[in-house]
Amino acid sequence: MCNPENDTTTQADTRSCCGSETPETDRNRDTDYWIDEVDVLDAQLPEELRSALGRFVGTESIDTLGEWATEIRRLTGGGAIDVDQLCHTDTETEHWGDAGDERYYFQCFYDAAILAAVEDRPVDIHTVSPGGTVVEARAVGSDELSVTPEEAVFSLGIGTDAHEQSGGNPTLQDGYAAICPYVKAFPDREAYEQWSDTVPAATVALPLAGATDVASALVA
């Protein structure tokens, strides 16, 4: 959710902030990291992710996505995320949102869903999964999201070594670098699980159709 044009991040820092390339690791992980509860904001996160998020912000644990949304808002100044804080780019990327006649390119695909919640108007979302599959959605405000393919999911996560950079007191830029590479869309749960085994991060996934719940928590 970074906007490189609105901060003093260097070009190298911007690439690490929201870069599309994610380093690989041989580390195996439990692929049963999945949320399918109705109230996704209140569902307990996997233990690895709870601990990684907690270390990043200097607490013992961040237990739910609702708590994590609160921490993200604290990093952005305590208020709701606005359009200027999204991960805009002037160059074409694989991640964009069409709102009316205007197309917004993003470094992180999920910002298009947040855009719909911020502006409370329909946004057509396009992204490409790490495996190369196109995933599309239409978001209407923060209440509705239709998805193609219907089985599409998305991941949220954080680098397992993120706390080493933040020291438990992260800046907004630390948050960008730690989170953006692990917010991805996938055509189905299996594709997410294959990807999650290759990244040095603690992650969780949930149906993409539920993405509006997290977006609402960030902009409400």
PDB file of C-alpha atoms in Angstrom:
ATOM      1  CA  MET A   1       0.000   0.000   0.000  1.00  0.00           C
ATOM      2  CA  CYS A   2       2.890   2.318  -0.530  1.00  0.00           C
ATOM      3  CA  ASN A   3       2.921   5.350  -2.736  1.00  0.00           C
ATOM      4  CA  PRO A   4       6.557   5.938  -3.711  1.00  0.00           C
ATOM      5  CA  GLU A   5       5.716   9.355  -5.132  1.00  0.00           C
ATOM      6  CA  ASN A   6       4.539  10.600  -1.745  1.00  0.00           C
ATOM      7  CA  ASP A   7       7.514   9.582   0.383  1.00  0.00           C
ATOM      8  CA  THR A   8      11.283   9.807   0.400  1.00  0.00           C
ATOM      9  CA  THR A   9      11.939   6.125  -0.278  1.00  0.00           C
ATOM     10  CA  THR A  10      14.854   5.550  -2.640  1.00  0.00           C
ATOM     11  CA  GLN A  11      14.398   3.588  -5.871  1.00  0.00           C
ATOM     12  CA  ALA A  12      16.007   0.532  -4.277  1.00  0.00           C
ATOM     13  CA  ASP A  13      13.757   0.847  -1.251  1.00  0.00           C
ATOM     14  CA  THR A  14      10.702   1.129  -3.493  1.00  0.00           C
ATOM     15  CA  ARG A  15      11.538  -2.154  -5.179  1.00  0.00           C
ATOM     16  CA  SER A  16      11.783  -3.871  -1.815  1.00  0.00           C
ATOM     17  CA  CYS A  17       8.659  -2.064  -0.633  1.00  0.00           C
ATOM     18  CA  CYS A  18       6.255  -3.507  -3.159  1.00  0.00           C
ATOM     19  CA  GLY A  19       8.436  -5.481  -5.524  1.00  0.00           C
ATOM     20  CA  SER A  20       6.870  -8.259  -7.531  1.00  0.00           C
ATOM     21  CA  GLU A  21       9.823 -10.588  -7.060  1.00  0.00           C
ATOM     22  CA  THR A  22       9.706 -12.735  -3.954  1.00  0.00           C
ATOM     23  CA  PRO A  23      12.812 -14.638  -2.814  1.00  0.00           C
ATOM     24  CA  GLU A  24      12.522 -18.382  -2.581  1.00  0.00           C
ATOM     25  CA  THR A  25      13.332 -20.644   0.290  1.00  0.00           C
ATOM     26  CA  ASP A  26      13.683 -24.397   0.692  1.00  0.00           C
ATOM     27  CA  ARG A  27      11.855 -24.193   4.005  1.00  0.00           C
ATOM     28  CA  ASN A  28       8.769 -26.397   4.107  1.00  0.00           C
ATOM     29  CA  ARG A  29       5.727 -25.105   5.911  1.00  0.00           C
ATOM     30  CA  ASP A  30       2.337 -26.317   6.936  1.00  0.00           C
ATOM     31  CA  THR A  31       0.024 -25.638   3.974  1.00  0.00           C
ATOM     32  CA  ASP A  32      -3.075 -25.781   6.146  1.00  0.00           C
ATOM     33  CA  TYR A  33      -2.932 -22.013   6.631  1.00  0.00           C
ATOM     34  CA  TRP A  34      -6.435 -21.132   5.610  1.00  0.00           C
ATOM     35  CA  ILE A  35      -9.374 -19.005   6.820  1.00  0.00           C
ATOM     36  CA  ASP A  36     -12.858 -20.003   5.781  1.00  0.00           C
ATOM     37  CA  GLU A  37     -14.887 -18.654   8.681  1.00  0.00           C
ATOM     38  CA  VAL A  38     -17.703 -16.218   7.980  1.00  0.00           C
ATOM     39  CA  ASP A  39     -16.183 -13.522  10.210  1.00  0.00           C
ATOM     40  CA  VAL A  40     -12.706 -13.423   8.700  1.00  0.00           C
ATOM     41  CA  LEU A  41     -11.612 -10.440  10.800  1.00  0.00           C
ATOM     42  CA  ASP A  42     -12.184 -12.386  14.018  1.00  0.00           C
ATOM     43  CA  ALA A  43     -10.768 -15.745  12.915  1.00  0.00           C
ATOM     44  CA  GLN A  44      -7.599 -16.771  14.740  1.00  0.00           C
ATOM     45  CA  LEU A  45      -4.517 -16.645  12.531  1.00  0.00           C
ATOM     46  CA  PRO A  46      -2.029 -19.530  12.291  1.00  0.00           C
ATOM     47  CA  GLU A  47       0.491 -19.571  15.127  1.00  0.00           C
ATOM     48  CA  GLU A  48       3.481 -18.816  12.888  1.00  0.00           C
ATOM     49  CA  LEU A  49       1.780 -15.747  11.460  1.00  0.00           C
ATOM     50  CA  ARG A  50       0.531 -14.537  14.842  1.00  0.00           C
ATOM     51  CA  SER A  51       4.068 -14.653  16.195  1.00  0.00           C
ATOM     52  CA  ALA A  52       5.687 -13.050  13.137  1.00  0.00           C
ATOM     53  CA  LEU A  53       3.227 -10.150  13.148  1.00  0.00           C
ATOM     54  CA  GLY A  54       3.663  -9.689  16.885  1.00  0.00           C
ATOM     55  CA  ARG A  55       7.457  -9.607  16.699  1.00  0.00           C
ATOM     56  CA  PHE A  56       7.269  -7.086  13.886  1.00  0.00           C
ATOM     57  CA  VAL A  57       5.300  -4.582  15.973  1.00  0.00           C
ATOM     58  CA  GLY A  58       6.918  -5.386  19.315  1.00  0.00           C
ATOM     59  CA  THR A  59       4.140  -7.424  20.933  1.00  0.00           C
ATOM     60  CA  GLU A  60       3.803 -11.086  21.752  1.00  0.00           C
ATOM     61  CA  SER A  61       1.139 -11.848  19.171  1.00  0.00           C
ATOM     62  CA  ILE A  62      -1.306 -10.393  16.656  1.00  0.00           C
ATOM     63  CA  ASP A  63      -4.127 -12.901  16.744  1.00  0.00           C
ATOM     64  CA  THR A  64      -6.632 -11.814  14.082  1.00  0.00           C
ATOM     65  CA  LEU A  65      -6.870  -9.893  10.819  1.00  0.00           C
ATOM     66  CA  GLY A  66      -8.948  -7.330  12.659  1.00  0.00           C
ATOM     67  CA  GLU A  67      -6.054  -6.678  15.043  1.00  0.00           C
ATOM     68  CA  TRP A  68      -3.646  -6.528  12.118  1.00  0.00           C
ATOM     69  CA  ALA A  69      -5.828  -3.965  10.316  1.00  0.00           C
ATOM     70  CA  THR A  70      -5.633  -1.825  13.461  1.00  0.00           C
ATOM     71  CA  GLU A  71      -1.833  -2.047  13.391  1.00  0.00           C
ATOM     72  CA  ILE A  72      -1.717  -1.086   9.706  1.00  0.00           C
ATOM     73  CA  ARG A  73      -3.831   1.958  10.427  1.00  0.00           C
ATOM     74  CA  ARG A  74      -1.499   2.888  13.276  1.00  0.00           C
ATOM     75  CA  LEU A  75       1.434   2.801  10.835  1.00  0.00           C
ATOM     76  CA  THR A  76      -0.451   5.127   8.482  1.00  0.00           C
ATOM     77  CA  GLY A  77      -1.004   7.682  11.230  1.00  0.00           C
ATOM     78  CA  GLY A  78      -3.923   6.221  13.135  1.00  0.00           C
ATOM     79  CA  GLY A  79      -6.665   7.034  10.675  1.00  0.00           C
ATOM     80  CA  ALA A  80      -8.247   5.212   7.783  1.00  0.00           C
ATOM     81  CA  ILE A  81      -6.181   4.530   4.671  1.00  0.00           C
ATOM     82  CA  ASP A  82      -6.857   6.998   1.887  1.00  0.00           C
ATOM     83  CA  VAL A  83      -6.205   7.007  -1.859  1.00  0.00           C
ATOM     84  CA  ASP A  84      -2.837   8.764  -1.543  1.00  0.00           C
ATOM     85  CA  GLN A  85      -1.487   5.965   0.653  1.00  0.00           C
ATOM     86  CA  LEU A  86      -2.173   3.255  -1.905  1.00  0.00           C
ATOM     87  CA  CYS A  87       0.608   1.616  -3.898  1.00  0.00           C
ATOM     88  CA  HIS A  88       0.269   3.726  -7.062  1.00  0.00           C
ATOM     89  CA  THR A  89       2.693   3.545  -9.960  1.00  0.00           C
ATOM     90  CA  ASP A  90       2.921   5.616 -13.148  1.00  0.00           C
ATOM     91  CA  THR A  91       4.197   2.616 -15.105  1.00  0.00           C
ATOM     92  CA  GLU A  92       2.030  -0.247 -16.288  1.00  0.00           C
ATOM     93  CA  THR A  93       1.961  -3.290 -14.026  1.00  0.00           C
ATOM     94  CA  GLU A  94       0.028  -6.564 -13.927  1.00  0.00           C
ATOM     95  CA  HIS A  95      -2.111  -5.160 -11.123  1.00  0.00           C
ATOM     96  CA  TRP A  96      -4.701  -2.520 -11.881  1.00  0.00           C
ATOM     97  CA  GLY A  97      -8.123  -1.186 -11.000  1.00  0.00           C
ATOM     98  CA  ASP A  98     -10.544   0.458 -13.421  1.00  0.00           C
ATOM     99  CA  ALA A  99     -12.860   2.994 -11.802  1.00  0.00           C
ATOM    100  CA  GLY A 100     -15.121   4.574 -14.375  1.00  0.00           C
ATOM    101  CA  ASP A 101     -12.946   5.740 -17.261  1.00  0.00           C
ATOM    102  CA  GLU A 102      -9.787   5.878 -15.165  1.00  0.00           C
ATOM    103  CA  ARG A 103      -7.257   3.087 -14.721  1.00  0.00           C
ATOM    104  CA  TYR A 104      -5.036   2.974 -11.646  1.00  0.00           C
ATOM    105  CA  TYR A 105      -1.902   0.841 -11.758  1.00  0.00           C
ATOM    106  CA  PHE A 106      -0.675  -0.587  -8.473  1.00  0.00           C
ATOM    107  CA  GLN A 107       2.370  -2.410  -7.173  1.00  0.00           C
ATOM    108  CA  CYS A 108       0.143  -4.480  -4.849  1.00  0.00           C
ATOM    109  CA  PHE A 109      -3.046  -5.892  -6.381  1.00  0.00           C
ATOM    110  CA  TYR A 110      -5.055  -5.620  -3.169  1.00  0.00           C
ATOM    111  CA  ASP A 111      -4.914  -1.837  -3.333  1.00  0.00           C
ATOM    112  CA  ALA A 112      -7.531  -1.970  -6.080  1.00  0.00           C
ATOM    113  CA  ALA A 113      -9.963  -3.574  -3.621  1.00  0.00           C
ATOM    114  CA  ILE A 114      -9.122  -0.902  -1.065  1.00  0.00           C
ATOM    115  CA  LEU A 115      -9.670   1.739  -3.767  1.00  0.00           C
ATOM    116  CA  ALA A 116     -13.247   0.532  -4.196  1.00  0.00           C
ATOM    117  CA  ALA A 117     -13.832   0.778  -0.452  1.00  0.00           C
ATOM    118  CA  VAL A 118     -12.288   4.251  -0.247  1.00  0.00           C
ATOM    119  CA  GLU A 119     -14.214   5.741  -3.160  1.00  0.00           C
ATOM    120  CA  ASP A 120     -17.371   3.671  -2.664  1.00  0.00           C
ATOM    121  CA  ARG A 121     -17.809   3.057  -6.380  1.00  0.00           C
ATOM    122  CA  PRO A 122     -17.369  -0.003  -8.587  1.00  0.00           C
ATOM    123  CA  VAL A 123     -13.802  -0.981  -9.426  1.00  0.00           C
ATOM    124  CA  ASP A 124     -12.808  -3.692 -11.889  1.00  0.00           C
ATOM    125  CA  ILE A 125      -9.692  -5.441 -10.606  1.00  0.00           C
ATOM    126  CA  HIS A 126      -7.089  -7.260 -12.687  1.00  0.00           C
ATOM    127  CA  THR A 127      -4.043  -9.101 -11.389  1.00  0.00           C
ATOM    128  CA  VAL A 128      -1.758 -11.991 -12.301  1.00  0.00           C
ATOM    129  CA  SER A 129      -0.930 -14.744  -9.843  1.00  0.00           C
ATOM    130  CA  PRO A 130       2.679 -15.810  -9.148  1.00  0.00           C
ATOM    131  CA  GLY A 131       2.019 -18.788 -11.436  1.00  0.00           C
ATOM    132  CA  GLY A 132       0.902 -16.555 -14.316  1.00  0.00           C
ATOM    133  CA  THR A 133      -2.886 -17.001 -14.102  1.00  0.00           C
ATOM    134  CA  VAL A 134      -5.050 -13.925 -14.601  1.00  0.00           C
ATOM    135  CA  VAL A 135      -7.420 -13.260 -11.706  1.00  0.00           C
ATOM    136  CA  GLU A 136     -10.155 -10.646 -12.044  1.00  0.00           C
ATOM    137  CA  ALA A 137     -12.816  -9.228  -9.772  1.00  0.00           C
ATOM    138  CA  ARG A 138     -15.407  -6.489  -9.614  1.00  0.00           C
ATOM    139  CA  ALA A 139     -15.636  -4.664  -6.319  1.00  0.00           C
ATOM    140  CA  VAL A 140     -18.621  -2.504  -5.461  1.00  0.00           C
ATOM    141  CA  GLY A 141     -17.733  -0.336  -2.495  1.00  0.00           C
ATOM    142  CA  SER A 142     -16.824  -2.416   0.527  1.00  0.00           C
ATOM    143  CA  ASP A 143     -19.885  -4.686   0.389  1.00  0.00           C
ATOM    144  CA  GLU A 144     -19.597  -6.808  -2.754  1.00  0.00           C
ATOM    145  CA  LEU A 145     -16.867  -8.579  -4.707  1.00  0.00           C
ATOM    146  CA  SER A 146     -17.480 -10.920  -7.635  1.00  0.00           C
ATOM    147  CA  VAL A 147     -14.483 -13.011  -8.671  1.00  0.00           C
ATOM    148  CA  THR A 148     -13.178 -14.853 -11.738  1.00  0.00           C
ATOM    149  CA  PRO A 149     -12.333 -17.689 -11.334  1.00  0.00           C
ATOM    150  CA  GLU A 150     -14.847 -18.262  -8.546  1.00  0.00           C
ATOM    151  CA  GLU A 151     -12.320 -20.392  -6.620  1.00  0.00           C
ATOM    152  CA  ALA A 152      -9.766 -17.553  -6.476  1.00  0.00           C
ATOM    153  CA  VAL A 153      -8.058 -16.879  -3.151  1.00  0.00           C
ATOM    154  CA  PHE A 154      -5.641 -14.299  -1.852  1.00  0.00           C
ATOM    155  CA  SER A 155      -2.816 -14.348   0.638  1.00  0.00           C
ATOM    156  CA  LEU A 156      -1.765 -12.039   3.427  1.00  0.00           C
ATOM    157  CA  GLY A 157       1.579 -12.418   5.128  1.00  0.00           C
ATOM    158  CA  ILE A 158       4.819 -11.006   6.403  1.00  0.00           C
ATOM    159  CA  GLY A 159       8.471 -11.890   5.974  1.00  0.00           C
ATOM    160  CA  THR A 160       9.680 -14.172   8.750  1.00  0.00           C
ATOM    161  CA  ASP A 161      12.721 -11.943   9.331  1.00  0.00           C
ATOM    162  CA  ALA A 162      10.767  -8.656   9.198  1.00  0.00           C
ATOM    163  CA  HIS A 163      11.260  -8.038  12.918  1.00  0.00           C
ATOM    164  CA  GLU A 164      15.024  -7.823  12.384  1.00  0.00           C
ATOM    165  CA  GLN A 165      14.510  -4.661  10.353  1.00  0.00           C
ATOM    166  CA  SER A 166      11.750  -3.123  12.448  1.00  0.00           C
ATOM    167  CA  GLY A 167      13.195  -3.881  15.877  1.00  0.00           C
ATOM    168  CA  GLY A 168       9.602  -4.044  17.100  1.00  0.00           C
ATOM    169  CA  ASN A 169       9.013  -0.392  16.252  1.00  0.00           C
ATOM    170  CA  PRO A 170       8.285  -0.370  12.510  1.00  0.00           C
ATOM    171  CA  THR A 171       8.000   2.605  10.230  1.00  0.00           C
ATOM    172  CA  LEU A 172       5.458   2.733   7.437  1.00  0.00           C
ATOM    173  CA  GLN A 173       8.238   1.880   4.997  1.00  0.00           C
ATOM    174  CA  ASP A 174       9.148  -1.193   7.075  1.00  0.00           C
ATOM    175  CA  GLY A 175       5.536  -2.267   6.777  1.00  0.00           C
ATOM    176  CA  TYR A 176       5.548  -1.885   3.009  1.00  0.00           C
ATOM    177  CA  ALA A 177       8.717  -3.947   2.617  1.00  0.00           C
ATOM    178  CA  ALA A 178       7.564  -6.694   4.965  1.00  0.00           C
ATOM    179  CA  ILE A 179       3.995  -7.107   3.703  1.00  0.00           C
ATOM    180  CA  CYS A 180       3.630  -6.170   0.031  1.00  0.00           C
ATOM    181  CA  PRO A 181       5.551  -9.147  -1.455  1.00  0.00           C
ATOM    182  CA  TYR A 182       3.194 -11.575   0.253  1.00  0.00           C
ATOM    183  CA  VAL A 183      -0.170 -10.101  -0.748  1.00  0.00           C
ATOM    184  CA  LYS A 184      -1.036 -12.121  -3.848  1.00  0.00           C
ATOM    185  CA  ALA A 185      -4.053 -13.521  -5.689  1.00  0.00           C
ATOM    186  CA  PHE A 186      -4.275 -17.132  -6.862  1.00  0.00           C
ATOM    187  CA  PRO A 187      -6.733 -19.046  -9.054  1.00  0.00           C
ATOM    188  CA  ASP A 188      -7.395 -21.553  -6.275  1.00  0.00           C
ATOM    189  CA  ARG A 189      -6.227 -22.780  -2.893  1.00  0.00           C
ATOM    190  CA  GLU A 190      -3.856 -25.352  -4.370  1.00  0.00           C
ATOM    191  CA  ALA A 191      -1.945 -22.644  -6.240  1.00  0.00           C
ATOM    192  CA  TYR A 192      -1.587 -20.680  -3.005  1.00  0.00           C
ATOM    193  CA  GLU A 193      -0.290 -23.721  -1.128  1.00  0.00           C
ATOM    194  CA  GLN A 194       2.327 -24.420  -3.794  1.00  0.00           C
ATOM    195  CA  TRP A 195       3.520 -20.811  -3.610  1.00  0.00           C
ATOM    196  CA  SER A 196       3.495 -20.649   0.180  1.00  0.00           C
ATOM    197  CA  ASP A 197       6.041 -23.467   0.338  1.00  0.00           C
ATOM    198  CA  THR A 198       8.561 -21.354  -1.589  1.00  0.00           C
ATOM    199  CA  VAL A 199       8.511 -18.012   0.224  1.00  0.00           C
ATOM    200  CA  PRO A 200      10.353 -16.898   3.395  1.00  0.00           C
ATOM    201  CA  ALA A 201       7.182 -15.668   5.016  1.00  0.00           C
ATOM    202  CA  ALA A 202       4.387 -16.559   7.379  1.00  0.00           C
ATOM    203  CA  THR A 203       1.161 -16.390   5.376  1.00  0.00           C
ATOM    204  CA  VAL A 204      -2.517 -17.180   5.450  1.00  0.00           C
ATOM    205  CA  ALA A 205      -5.050 -17.352   2.625  1.00  0.00           C
ATOM    206  CA  LEU A 206      -8.769 -16.854   2.307  1.00  0.00           C
ATOM    207  CA  PRO A 207     -11.308 -16.720  -0.518  1.00  0.00           C
ATOM    208  CA  LEU A 208     -10.846 -13.646  -2.672  1.00  0.00           C
ATOM    209  CA  ALA A 209     -14.588 -13.066  -2.461  1.00  0.00           C
ATOM    210  CA  GLY A 210     -14.027 -12.143   1.203  1.00  0.00           C
ATOM    211  CA  ALA A 211     -11.461  -9.454   0.440  1.00  0.00           C
ATOM    212  CA  THR A 212     -13.947  -6.647   1.089  1.00  0.00           C
ATOM    213  CA  ASP A 213     -14.000  -7.471   4.815  1.00  0.00           C
ATOM    214  CA  VAL A 214     -10.330  -6.619   5.233  1.00  0.00           C
ATOM    215  CA  ALA A 215     -10.628  -3.581   2.965  1.00  0.00           C
ATOM    216  CA  SER A 216     -13.499  -2.278   5.062  1.00  0.00           C
ATOM    217  CA  ALA A 217     -11.441  -2.602   8.247  1.00  0.00           C
ATOM    218  CA  LEU A 218      -8.669  -0.522   6.678  1.00  0.00           C
ATOM    219  CA  VAL A 219     -10.847   2.361   5.497  1.00  0.00           C
ATOM    220  CA  ALA A 220     -13.701   2.468   8.002  1.00  0.00           C
TER     221      ALA A 220
END
